[in-house]
Every structure is written in structure tokens, then in C-alpha cells.
Amino acid sequence: MLDKIHTKLVQQAPAFLRLPVKLVPASVQQSLMLETLKRVFQEALDDGEFEFLENRWLEVHVRDIDFKSYISFENEKLVVRSDIENADVRFSGDLNDLILIAARKEDPDTLFFQRRLIIEGDTELGLEVKNLMDSVDLDSLPSMLRQALFSLADFVQKGLQAPTSLEEAHYAPKI
């Protein structure tokens, strides 16, 4: 019974988050996104690894909560906006899948081939973005952020793997 509730909660969380995301002003969302990116990519920023994004835009679209953010690199700083018309490359996926990718619980290539992660636009730029994400040492993240990410990803992963019906739960092999 708890597994079923867990599964429903994971499946329905994006629907519950859609309204709060719409109500939070874009400026607050972009500030939060910028600060998170700075923390996650601190080492890459210090090493100048974002220069490939100079005067180019990456769109990140979380489809199921209808959140879009645009990221670039200008004057040796990350820039996050909500109002760019044309991005050079677009990454889009559902919230749960993006959480699993961030915590390295799912491989982006696998989700790409399953059409759960969509990458459109400049494929070379998209590959550079993907390689930069892969290069992040999750152990270097602040411990609270790292623990929150791993706990959330574990919760999502278990919720997505749990049987969705009593019949499936009854016939599921016991380990």
C-alpha cells in the first residue's frame, strides 16, 4: 500500500508543482537557477570551461511543469534568463527524468534514445553541454546539496520502479 502511495506521489508531483512554478516570479526562478548552477559548476566556472557557451544560448525545458530557463556565458559569468526567443540548443525532459540524470541514476543517452530526453538544435553545442554535465564531480558539491539531490533521486527512482497496481505487487518476485 505504501509503495502504491509512493508511486502516485512521484507520478503526480509535477502536476502539483506546475501551479507554484507559474506563481513564482520569473526573476526569482532565474536567480535560484543561477545560484544553483554556480554551486554545481563552481570548478568548471573557475577553470573557464563555459567559454564554449559564450554568445550562445542553452534552453532547459522541464516539460511537465512548464518551466523554461535559458543559460549563456557572458563576460566570464553565467547568465540565466527567461525571455530568449531562439536558443542554440534545447534540452527538454520531464522533472523526474531530469532529477535522475542530475544524480546520475539514469544515463542521458539512454533517455535520449527512449525519447524521454529531447535535444534539439546545434548538436555539437549539445554534446559540449552534455560532456560538461558529465564532468561534474558530485562529491565536490556542498554536502547538503549533494545529500538533497541523492535523497530526492532515490525517492523518485523507487517511486518509478514500484508496482502500480495491487495485482502487480502481489505477483512481483520477492527478493
Short mmCIF file of N, CA and C in Angstrom, two decimals:
data_model
loop_
_atom_site.label_atom_id
_atom_site.label_comp_id
_atom_site.label_asym_id
_atom_site.label_seq_id
_atom_site.Cartn_x
_atom_site.Cartn_y
_atom_site.Cartn_z
N MET A 1 0.82 -1.20 0.00
CA MET A 1 0.00 0.00 0.00
C MET A 1 0.87 1.26 0.00
N LEU A 2 1.92 1.26 0.83
CA LEU A 2 2.82 2.42 0.86
C LEU A 2 3.55 2.59 -0.46
N ASP A 3 3.90 1.46 -1.11
CA ASP A 3 4.55 1.55 -2.42
C ASP A 3 3.65 2.22 -3.44
N LYS A 4 2.37 1.91 -3.38
CA LYS A 4 1.41 2.49 -4.32
C LYS A 4 1.29 4.00 -4.09
N ILE A 5 1.25 4.41 -2.82
CA ILE A 5 1.19 5.84 -2.48
C ILE A 5 2.46 6.54 -2.94
N HIS A 6 3.60 5.89 -2.70
CA HIS A 6 4.89 6.44 -3.12
C HIS A 6 4.91 6.65 -4.63
N THR A 7 4.47 5.63 -5.37
CA THR A 7 4.44 5.72 -6.83
C THR A 7 3.54 6.86 -7.29
N LYS A 8 2.35 6.94 -6.72
CA LYS A 8 1.41 8.01 -7.10
C LYS A 8 2.00 9.39 -6.79
N LEU A 9 2.66 9.51 -5.64
CA LEU A 9 3.26 10.78 -5.26
C LEU A 9 4.33 11.20 -6.26
N VAL A 10 5.19 10.27 -6.65
CA VAL A 10 6.24 10.57 -7.63
C VAL A 10 5.61 10.92 -8.98
N GLN A 11 4.60 10.18 -9.39
CA GLN A 11 3.96 10.43 -10.68
C GLN A 11 3.21 11.76 -10.69
N GLN A 12 2.59 12.13 -9.57
CA GLN A 12 1.76 13.32 -9.52
C GLN A 12 2.50 14.59 -9.09
N ALA A 13 3.71 14.47 -8.56
CA ALA A 13 4.46 15.63 -8.08
C ALA A 13 4.57 16.74 -9.12
N PRO A 14 4.91 16.42 -10.37
CA PRO A 14 4.98 17.51 -11.36
C PRO A 14 3.67 18.28 -11.51
N ALA A 15 2.55 17.60 -11.48
CA ALA A 15 1.25 18.28 -11.60
C ALA A 15 1.03 19.23 -10.41
N PHE A 16 1.45 18.81 -9.23
CA PHE A 16 1.31 19.66 -8.04
C PHE A 16 2.26 20.85 -8.10
N LEU A 17 3.42 20.68 -8.72
CA LEU A 17 4.42 21.75 -8.78
C LEU A 17 4.16 22.76 -9.89
N ARG A 18 3.36 22.39 -10.86
CA ARG A 18 3.12 23.26 -12.02
C ARG A 18 2.58 24.63 -11.60
N LEU A 19 1.58 24.66 -10.72
CA LEU A 19 1.00 25.94 -10.30
C LEU A 19 1.99 26.79 -9.50
N PRO A 20 2.66 26.24 -8.48
CA PRO A 20 3.63 27.08 -7.77
C PRO A 20 4.73 27.63 -8.68
N VAL A 21 5.15 26.84 -9.66
CA VAL A 21 6.17 27.32 -10.60
C VAL A 21 5.63 28.51 -11.39
N LYS A 22 4.38 28.45 -11.78
CA LYS A 22 3.78 29.56 -12.52
C LYS A 22 3.61 30.81 -11.65
N LEU A 23 3.38 30.61 -10.34
CA LEU A 23 3.14 31.74 -9.45
C LEU A 23 4.42 32.45 -9.00
N VAL A 24 5.54 31.74 -9.00
CA VAL A 24 6.81 32.35 -8.58
C VAL A 24 7.30 33.25 -9.72
N PRO A 25 7.61 34.50 -9.43
CA PRO A 25 8.07 35.41 -10.48
C PRO A 25 9.30 34.87 -11.22
N ALA A 26 9.36 35.13 -12.52
CA ALA A 26 10.47 34.66 -13.34
C ALA A 26 11.81 35.12 -12.79
N SER A 27 11.88 36.33 -12.26
CA SER A 27 13.16 36.84 -11.74
C SER A 27 13.65 36.00 -10.57
N VAL A 28 12.74 35.54 -9.73
CA VAL A 28 13.11 34.69 -8.59
C VAL A 28 13.55 33.32 -9.10
N GLN A 29 12.82 32.77 -10.05
CA GLN A 29 13.20 31.47 -10.62
C GLN A 29 14.59 31.53 -11.24
N GLN A 30 14.86 32.60 -12.00
CA GLN A 30 16.15 32.71 -12.68
C GLN A 30 17.29 32.92 -11.67
N SER A 31 17.04 33.68 -10.63
CA SER A 31 18.06 33.88 -9.58
C SER A 31 18.39 32.56 -8.90
N LEU A 32 17.35 31.79 -8.59
CA LEU A 32 17.55 30.49 -7.96
C LEU A 32 18.32 29.55 -8.89
N MET A 33 17.95 29.55 -10.16
CA MET A 33 18.64 28.72 -11.14
C MET A 33 20.11 29.13 -11.26
N LEU A 34 20.38 30.42 -11.33
CA LEU A 34 21.75 30.91 -11.45
C LEU A 34 22.59 30.50 -10.25
N GLU A 35 22.07 30.69 -9.05
CA GLU A 35 22.83 30.35 -7.85
C GLU A 35 23.08 28.84 -7.77
N THR A 36 22.11 28.05 -8.16
CA THR A 36 22.29 26.59 -8.17
C THR A 36 23.36 26.19 -9.17
N LEU A 37 23.30 26.75 -10.37
CA LEU A 37 24.30 26.44 -11.39
C LEU A 37 25.70 26.85 -10.95
N LYS A 38 25.81 28.00 -10.31
CA LYS A 38 27.12 28.45 -9.83
C LYS A 38 27.70 27.47 -8.82
N ARG A 39 26.86 26.95 -7.94
CA ARG A 39 27.34 25.98 -6.95
C ARG A 39 27.72 24.66 -7.59
N VAL A 40 26.87 24.18 -8.47
CA VAL A 40 27.11 22.88 -9.10
C VAL A 40 28.34 22.93 -10.01
N PHE A 41 28.49 24.01 -10.75
CA PHE A 41 29.56 24.11 -11.74
C PHE A 41 30.70 25.02 -11.29
N GLN A 42 30.88 25.19 -9.98
CA GLN A 42 31.91 26.08 -9.45
C GLN A 42 33.29 25.78 -10.05
N GLU A 43 33.68 24.53 -10.02
CA GLU A 43 35.01 24.15 -10.53
C GLU A 43 35.13 24.43 -12.03
N ALA A 44 34.11 24.08 -12.79
CA ALA A 44 34.13 24.32 -14.24
C ALA A 44 34.17 25.82 -14.54
N LEU A 45 33.45 26.61 -13.76
CA LEU A 45 33.49 28.06 -13.94
C LEU A 45 34.88 28.60 -13.64
N ASP A 46 35.48 28.13 -12.54
CA ASP A 46 36.83 28.57 -12.17
C ASP A 46 37.86 28.21 -13.24
N ASP A 47 37.63 27.08 -13.92
CA ASP A 47 38.57 26.60 -14.93
C ASP A 47 38.27 27.15 -16.33
N GLY A 48 37.25 28.00 -16.46
CA GLY A 48 36.91 28.60 -17.75
C GLY A 48 36.29 27.64 -18.74
N GLU A 49 35.63 26.61 -18.24
CA GLU A 49 35.08 25.58 -19.11
C GLU A 49 33.73 25.95 -19.72
N PHE A 50 33.23 27.15 -19.45
CA PHE A 50 31.96 27.58 -20.02
C PHE A 50 32.14 28.49 -21.24
N GLU A 51 33.37 28.71 -21.66
CA GLU A 51 33.62 29.63 -22.78
C GLU A 51 32.93 29.18 -24.05
N PHE A 52 32.71 27.88 -24.23
CA PHE A 52 32.03 27.38 -25.42
C PHE A 52 30.60 27.91 -25.53
N LEU A 53 30.06 28.40 -24.41
CA LEU A 53 28.69 28.90 -24.38
C LEU A 53 28.63 30.43 -24.56
N GLU A 54 29.80 31.05 -24.78
CA GLU A 54 29.87 32.49 -24.98
C GLU A 54 29.00 32.88 -26.18
N ASN A 55 28.10 33.83 -25.97
CA ASN A 55 27.20 34.34 -27.01
C ASN A 55 26.31 33.26 -27.64
N ARG A 56 26.07 32.20 -26.91
CA ARG A 56 25.19 31.13 -27.36
C ARG A 56 24.25 30.82 -26.21
N TRP A 57 23.08 30.26 -26.53
CA TRP A 57 22.07 30.03 -25.51
C TRP A 57 21.63 28.58 -25.46
N LEU A 58 21.54 28.07 -24.24
CA LEU A 58 21.03 26.74 -23.95
C LEU A 58 19.65 26.92 -23.31
N GLU A 59 18.67 26.25 -23.87
CA GLU A 59 17.34 26.25 -23.26
C GLU A 59 17.17 24.95 -22.48
N VAL A 60 16.75 25.07 -21.24
CA VAL A 60 16.40 23.91 -20.43
C VAL A 60 14.90 23.99 -20.21
N HIS A 61 14.19 22.96 -20.67
CA HIS A 61 12.73 22.97 -20.59
C HIS A 61 12.29 21.74 -19.80
N VAL A 62 11.66 21.97 -18.66
CA VAL A 62 11.09 20.89 -17.86
C VAL A 62 9.62 20.83 -18.29
N ARG A 63 9.34 19.89 -19.18
CA ARG A 63 8.04 19.87 -19.87
C ARG A 63 6.85 19.75 -18.94
N ASP A 64 6.91 18.82 -18.01
CA ASP A 64 5.70 18.53 -17.23
C ASP A 64 5.36 19.58 -16.17
N ILE A 65 6.27 20.50 -15.89
CA ILE A 65 5.92 21.61 -15.01
C ILE A 65 5.95 22.93 -15.77
N ASP A 66 6.18 22.85 -17.09
CA ASP A 66 6.19 24.00 -17.98
C ASP A 66 7.15 25.09 -17.48
N PHE A 67 8.39 24.67 -17.21
CA PHE A 67 9.44 25.59 -16.78
C PHE A 67 10.50 25.66 -17.86
N LYS A 68 10.87 26.89 -18.25
CA LYS A 68 11.95 27.09 -19.21
C LYS A 68 12.94 28.08 -18.63
N SER A 69 14.19 27.80 -18.90
CA SER A 69 15.25 28.70 -18.49
C SER A 69 16.30 28.69 -19.58
N TYR A 70 16.93 29.84 -19.80
CA TYR A 70 17.93 29.99 -20.85
C TYR A 70 19.26 30.37 -20.20
N ILE A 71 20.31 29.65 -20.59
CA ILE A 71 21.60 29.81 -19.95
C ILE A 71 22.64 30.17 -21.00
N SER A 72 23.50 31.13 -20.66
CA SER A 72 24.60 31.53 -21.53
C SER A 72 25.79 31.92 -20.66
N PHE A 73 26.85 32.35 -21.32
CA PHE A 73 28.07 32.77 -20.64
C PHE A 73 28.50 34.09 -21.28
N GLU A 74 28.50 35.15 -20.49
CA GLU A 74 28.87 36.47 -20.99
C GLU A 74 29.80 37.15 -20.00
N ASN A 75 30.85 37.77 -20.51
CA ASN A 75 31.81 38.50 -19.67
C ASN A 75 32.32 37.63 -18.51
N GLU A 76 32.63 36.39 -18.84
CA GLU A 76 33.18 35.43 -17.88
C GLU A 76 32.23 35.10 -16.73
N LYS A 77 30.93 35.25 -16.98
CA LYS A 77 29.92 34.92 -15.97
C LYS A 77 28.76 34.16 -16.60
N LEU A 78 28.17 33.28 -15.81
CA LEU A 78 26.95 32.62 -16.24
C LEU A 78 25.81 33.63 -16.26
N VAL A 79 24.93 33.48 -17.22
CA VAL A 79 23.76 34.33 -17.34
C VAL A 79 22.55 33.42 -17.48
N VAL A 80 21.50 33.73 -16.73
CA VAL A 80 20.27 32.95 -16.81
C VAL A 80 19.13 33.92 -17.07
N ARG A 81 18.32 33.58 -18.08
CA ARG A 81 17.18 34.43 -18.43
C ARG A 81 15.96 33.57 -18.69
N SER A 82 14.82 34.25 -18.78
CA SER A 82 13.58 33.53 -19.07
C SER A 82 12.94 34.01 -20.36
N ASP A 83 13.60 34.92 -21.07
CA ASP A 83 12.93 35.61 -22.17
C ASP A 83 13.69 35.59 -23.50
N ILE A 84 14.40 34.54 -23.80
CA ILE A 84 15.14 34.45 -25.05
C ILE A 84 14.24 33.82 -26.11
N GLU A 85 14.26 34.36 -27.32
CA GLU A 85 13.39 33.83 -28.36
C GLU A 85 13.95 32.57 -29.02
N ASN A 86 15.23 32.57 -29.32
CA ASN A 86 15.81 31.43 -30.04
C ASN A 86 17.07 30.94 -29.34
N ALA A 87 17.00 29.74 -28.81
CA ALA A 87 18.17 29.12 -28.19
C ALA A 87 18.94 28.37 -29.28
N ASP A 88 20.24 28.22 -29.06
CA ASP A 88 21.08 27.47 -30.00
C ASP A 88 20.87 25.97 -29.84
N VAL A 89 20.62 25.55 -28.61
CA VAL A 89 20.35 24.14 -28.33
C VAL A 89 19.31 24.05 -27.23
N ARG A 90 18.45 23.03 -27.31
CA ARG A 90 17.38 22.85 -26.34
C ARG A 90 17.47 21.46 -25.73
N PHE A 91 17.41 21.41 -24.42
CA PHE A 91 17.30 20.15 -23.68
C PHE A 91 15.92 20.16 -23.04
N SER A 92 15.11 19.14 -23.29
CA SER A 92 13.82 19.09 -22.62
C SER A 92 13.54 17.68 -22.13
N GLY A 93 12.92 17.64 -20.97
CA GLY A 93 12.57 16.36 -20.37
C GLY A 93 11.60 16.60 -19.24
N ASP A 94 11.10 15.52 -18.69
CA ASP A 94 10.20 15.62 -17.55
C ASP A 94 11.02 15.74 -16.26
N LEU A 95 10.40 16.32 -15.24
CA LEU A 95 11.06 16.60 -13.98
C LEU A 95 11.75 15.37 -13.39
N ASN A 96 11.03 14.26 -13.27
CA ASN A 96 11.61 13.07 -12.65
C ASN A 96 12.83 12.57 -13.41
N ASP A 97 12.77 12.58 -14.73
CA ASP A 97 13.91 12.14 -15.54
C ASP A 97 15.11 13.06 -15.35
N LEU A 98 14.87 14.37 -15.30
CA LEU A 98 15.98 15.30 -15.13
C LEU A 98 16.61 15.17 -13.74
N ILE A 99 15.82 14.88 -12.74
CA ILE A 99 16.37 14.64 -11.40
C ILE A 99 17.27 13.40 -11.43
N LEU A 100 16.81 12.35 -12.08
CA LEU A 100 17.61 11.12 -12.17
C LEU A 100 18.90 11.35 -12.95
N ILE A 101 18.85 12.15 -14.00
CA ILE A 101 20.06 12.47 -14.76
C ILE A 101 21.03 13.25 -13.87
N ALA A 102 20.53 14.25 -13.16
CA ALA A 102 21.39 15.09 -12.31
C ALA A 102 22.12 14.26 -11.26
N ALA A 103 21.46 13.25 -10.72
CA ALA A 103 22.07 12.42 -9.68
C ALA A 103 22.80 11.21 -10.27
N ARG A 104 22.83 11.14 -11.59
CA ARG A 104 23.49 10.05 -12.31
C ARG A 104 22.86 8.68 -12.03
N LYS A 105 21.57 8.70 -11.82
CA LYS A 105 20.81 7.45 -11.64
C LYS A 105 20.29 6.96 -12.99
N GLU A 106 20.28 7.84 -13.99
CA GLU A 106 19.88 7.48 -15.36
C GLU A 106 20.91 8.08 -16.30
N ASP A 107 21.18 7.37 -17.38
CA ASP A 107 22.12 7.83 -18.38
C ASP A 107 21.38 8.71 -19.40
N PRO A 108 21.88 9.93 -19.65
CA PRO A 108 21.19 10.81 -20.60
C PRO A 108 21.06 10.18 -21.99
N ASP A 109 22.06 9.41 -22.42
CA ASP A 109 21.99 8.79 -23.75
C ASP A 109 20.83 7.79 -23.82
N THR A 110 20.65 7.02 -22.76
CA THR A 110 19.56 6.05 -22.72
C THR A 110 18.22 6.78 -22.81
N LEU A 111 18.05 7.84 -22.03
CA LEU A 111 16.80 8.59 -22.06
C LEU A 111 16.60 9.28 -23.40
N PHE A 112 17.70 9.71 -24.03
CA PHE A 112 17.61 10.32 -25.35
C PHE A 112 17.06 9.32 -26.36
N PHE A 113 17.60 8.11 -26.36
CA PHE A 113 17.15 7.10 -27.32
C PHE A 113 15.74 6.59 -27.01
N GLN A 114 15.31 6.74 -25.76
CA GLN A 114 13.93 6.40 -25.40
C GLN A 114 12.98 7.57 -25.64
N ARG A 115 13.50 8.69 -26.15
CA ARG A 115 12.76 9.91 -26.44
C ARG A 115 12.19 10.56 -25.18
N ARG A 116 12.80 10.26 -24.03
CA ARG A 116 12.39 10.89 -22.78
C ARG A 116 13.20 12.16 -22.53
N LEU A 117 14.37 12.26 -23.14
CA LEU A 117 15.19 13.47 -23.13
C LEU A 117 15.32 13.90 -24.58
N ILE A 118 14.94 15.13 -24.86
CA ILE A 118 15.00 15.61 -26.24
C ILE A 118 16.05 16.71 -26.31
N ILE A 119 16.95 16.55 -27.29
CA ILE A 119 17.99 17.55 -27.54
C ILE A 119 17.81 18.00 -28.98
N GLU A 120 17.59 19.31 -29.15
CA GLU A 120 17.34 19.87 -30.47
C GLU A 120 18.27 21.06 -30.70
N GLY A 121 18.58 21.29 -31.96
CA GLY A 121 19.39 22.45 -32.31
C GLY A 121 20.81 22.05 -32.64
N ASP A 122 21.75 22.86 -32.24
CA ASP A 122 23.17 22.67 -32.52
C ASP A 122 23.69 21.44 -31.78
N THR A 123 23.85 20.34 -32.51
CA THR A 123 24.23 19.07 -31.87
C THR A 123 25.63 19.13 -31.27
N GLU A 124 26.54 19.87 -31.89
CA GLU A 124 27.89 19.99 -31.34
C GLU A 124 27.85 20.72 -29.99
N LEU A 125 27.08 21.79 -29.92
CA LEU A 125 26.92 22.52 -28.67
C LEU A 125 26.23 21.64 -27.63
N GLY A 126 25.23 20.89 -28.05
CA GLY A 126 24.55 19.97 -27.14
C GLY A 126 25.50 18.94 -26.56
N LEU A 127 26.41 18.43 -27.38
CA LEU A 127 27.39 17.46 -26.91
C LEU A 127 28.36 18.10 -25.91
N GLU A 128 28.74 19.34 -26.17
CA GLU A 128 29.62 20.04 -25.22
C GLU A 128 28.92 20.24 -23.88
N VAL A 129 27.65 20.59 -23.91
CA VAL A 129 26.87 20.77 -22.67
C VAL A 129 26.80 19.44 -21.93
N LYS A 130 26.47 18.36 -22.65
CA LYS A 130 26.37 17.04 -22.04
C LYS A 130 27.70 16.62 -21.42
N ASN A 131 28.81 16.85 -22.13
CA ASN A 131 30.13 16.49 -21.59
C ASN A 131 30.47 17.31 -20.35
N LEU A 132 30.09 18.57 -20.34
CA LEU A 132 30.32 19.40 -19.17
C LEU A 132 29.53 18.88 -17.98
N MET A 133 28.27 18.50 -18.21
CA MET A 133 27.45 17.94 -17.12
C MET A 133 28.08 16.64 -16.60
N ASP A 134 28.58 15.81 -17.51
CA ASP A 134 29.20 14.54 -17.11
C ASP A 134 30.48 14.76 -16.31
N SER A 135 31.13 15.90 -16.52
CA SER A 135 32.42 16.14 -15.85
C SER A 135 32.27 16.62 -14.41
N VAL A 136 31.06 16.97 -14.00
CA VAL A 136 30.86 17.47 -12.63
C VAL A 136 31.12 16.34 -11.64
N ASP A 137 31.99 16.62 -10.68
CA ASP A 137 32.26 15.68 -9.61
C ASP A 137 31.23 15.92 -8.51
N LEU A 138 30.25 15.02 -8.43
CA LEU A 138 29.17 15.22 -7.46
C LEU A 138 29.68 15.25 -6.03
N ASP A 139 30.81 14.63 -5.77
CA ASP A 139 31.38 14.66 -4.42
C ASP A 139 31.89 16.05 -4.05
N SER A 140 32.10 16.91 -5.04
CA SER A 140 32.59 18.25 -4.75
C SER A 140 31.46 19.23 -4.44
N LEU A 141 30.21 18.79 -4.62
CA LEU A 141 29.08 19.65 -4.29
C LEU A 141 29.01 19.86 -2.78
N PRO A 142 28.45 20.99 -2.35
CA PRO A 142 28.24 21.17 -0.91
C PRO A 142 27.43 19.98 -0.38
N SER A 143 27.81 19.49 0.79
CA SER A 143 27.23 18.24 1.30
C SER A 143 25.71 18.28 1.40
N MET A 144 25.14 19.41 1.81
CA MET A 144 23.68 19.48 1.92
C MET A 144 23.02 19.37 0.55
N LEU A 145 23.59 20.03 -0.45
CA LEU A 145 23.05 19.97 -1.81
C LEU A 145 23.18 18.56 -2.37
N ARG A 146 24.34 17.96 -2.18
CA ARG A 146 24.59 16.59 -2.67
C ARG A 146 23.62 15.61 -2.01
N GLN A 147 23.47 15.69 -0.70
CA GLN A 147 22.58 14.77 0.01
C GLN A 147 21.13 14.98 -0.40
N ALA A 148 20.72 16.23 -0.58
CA ALA A 148 19.35 16.50 -1.02
C ALA A 148 19.10 15.92 -2.41
N LEU A 149 20.07 16.10 -3.31
CA LEU A 149 19.93 15.57 -4.67
C LEU A 149 19.83 14.05 -4.65
N PHE A 150 20.73 13.39 -3.91
CA PHE A 150 20.71 11.92 -3.86
C PHE A 150 19.45 11.39 -3.20
N SER A 151 19.00 12.03 -2.14
CA SER A 151 17.78 11.58 -1.46
C SER A 151 16.57 11.74 -2.37
N LEU A 152 16.48 12.88 -3.04
CA LEU A 152 15.37 13.11 -3.96
C LEU A 152 15.40 12.11 -5.12
N ALA A 153 16.59 11.88 -5.67
CA ALA A 153 16.72 10.93 -6.79
C ALA A 153 16.37 9.51 -6.35
N ASP A 154 16.79 9.11 -5.16
CA ASP A 154 16.43 7.78 -4.65
C ASP A 154 14.91 7.66 -4.49
N PHE A 155 14.30 8.70 -3.95
CA PHE A 155 12.85 8.70 -3.77
C PHE A 155 12.13 8.57 -5.11
N VAL A 156 12.59 9.36 -6.10
CA VAL A 156 11.99 9.31 -7.44
C VAL A 156 12.20 7.95 -8.08
N GLN A 157 13.42 7.45 -8.00
CA GLN A 157 13.73 6.17 -8.63
C GLN A 157 12.88 5.04 -8.05
N LYS A 158 12.78 4.99 -6.74
CA LYS A 158 11.98 3.95 -6.09
C LYS A 158 10.50 4.11 -6.43
N GLY A 159 10.03 5.34 -6.51
CA GLY A 159 8.64 5.58 -6.86
C GLY A 159 8.31 5.19 -8.28
N LEU A 160 9.26 5.34 -9.17
CA LEU A 160 9.04 4.97 -10.56
C LEU A 160 9.15 3.46 -10.77
N GLN A 161 9.86 2.78 -9.88
CA GLN A 161 10.05 1.34 -10.02
C GLN A 161 9.00 0.52 -9.28
N ALA A 162 8.28 1.15 -8.36
CA ALA A 162 7.30 0.42 -7.55
C ALA A 162 6.14 -0.05 -8.41
N PRO A 163 5.57 -1.21 -8.08
CA PRO A 163 4.39 -1.69 -8.82
C PRO A 163 3.26 -0.67 -8.72
N THR A 164 2.51 -0.53 -9.80
CA THR A 164 1.45 0.48 -9.81
C THR A 164 0.08 -0.10 -9.49
N SER A 165 -0.04 -1.41 -9.38
CA SER A 165 -1.34 -1.97 -9.03
C SER A 165 -1.15 -3.06 -7.99
N LEU A 166 -2.21 -3.36 -7.28
CA LEU A 166 -2.15 -4.41 -6.27
C LEU A 166 -1.83 -5.76 -6.91
N GLU A 167 -2.35 -5.99 -8.13
CA GLU A 167 -2.09 -7.24 -8.82
C GLU A 167 -0.60 -7.37 -9.12
N GLU A 168 0.04 -6.29 -9.61
CA GLU A 168 1.47 -6.34 -9.89
C GLU A 168 2.25 -6.55 -8.60
N ALA A 169 1.82 -5.91 -7.52
CA ALA A 169 2.51 -6.06 -6.25
C ALA A 169 2.41 -7.50 -5.75
N HIS A 170 1.25 -8.12 -5.96
CA HIS A 170 1.03 -9.50 -5.50
C HIS A 170 1.92 -10.48 -6.27
N TYR A 171 2.07 -10.27 -7.58
CA TYR A 171 2.83 -11.20 -8.39
C TYR A 171 4.30 -10.81 -8.58
N ALA A 172 4.69 -9.68 -8.02
CA ALA A 172 6.08 -9.27 -8.15
C ALA A 172 6.98 -10.24 -7.40
N PRO A 173 8.13 -10.61 -8.00
CA PRO A 173 9.03 -11.55 -7.32
C PRO A 173 9.57 -10.94 -6.03
N LYS A 174 9.66 -11.74 -5.01
CA LYS A 174 10.20 -11.30 -3.72
C LYS A 174 11.71 -11.52 -3.74
N ILE A 175 12.43 -10.50 -3.35
CA ILE A 175 13.91 -10.60 -3.34
C ILE A 175 14.41 -10.70 -1.91
#
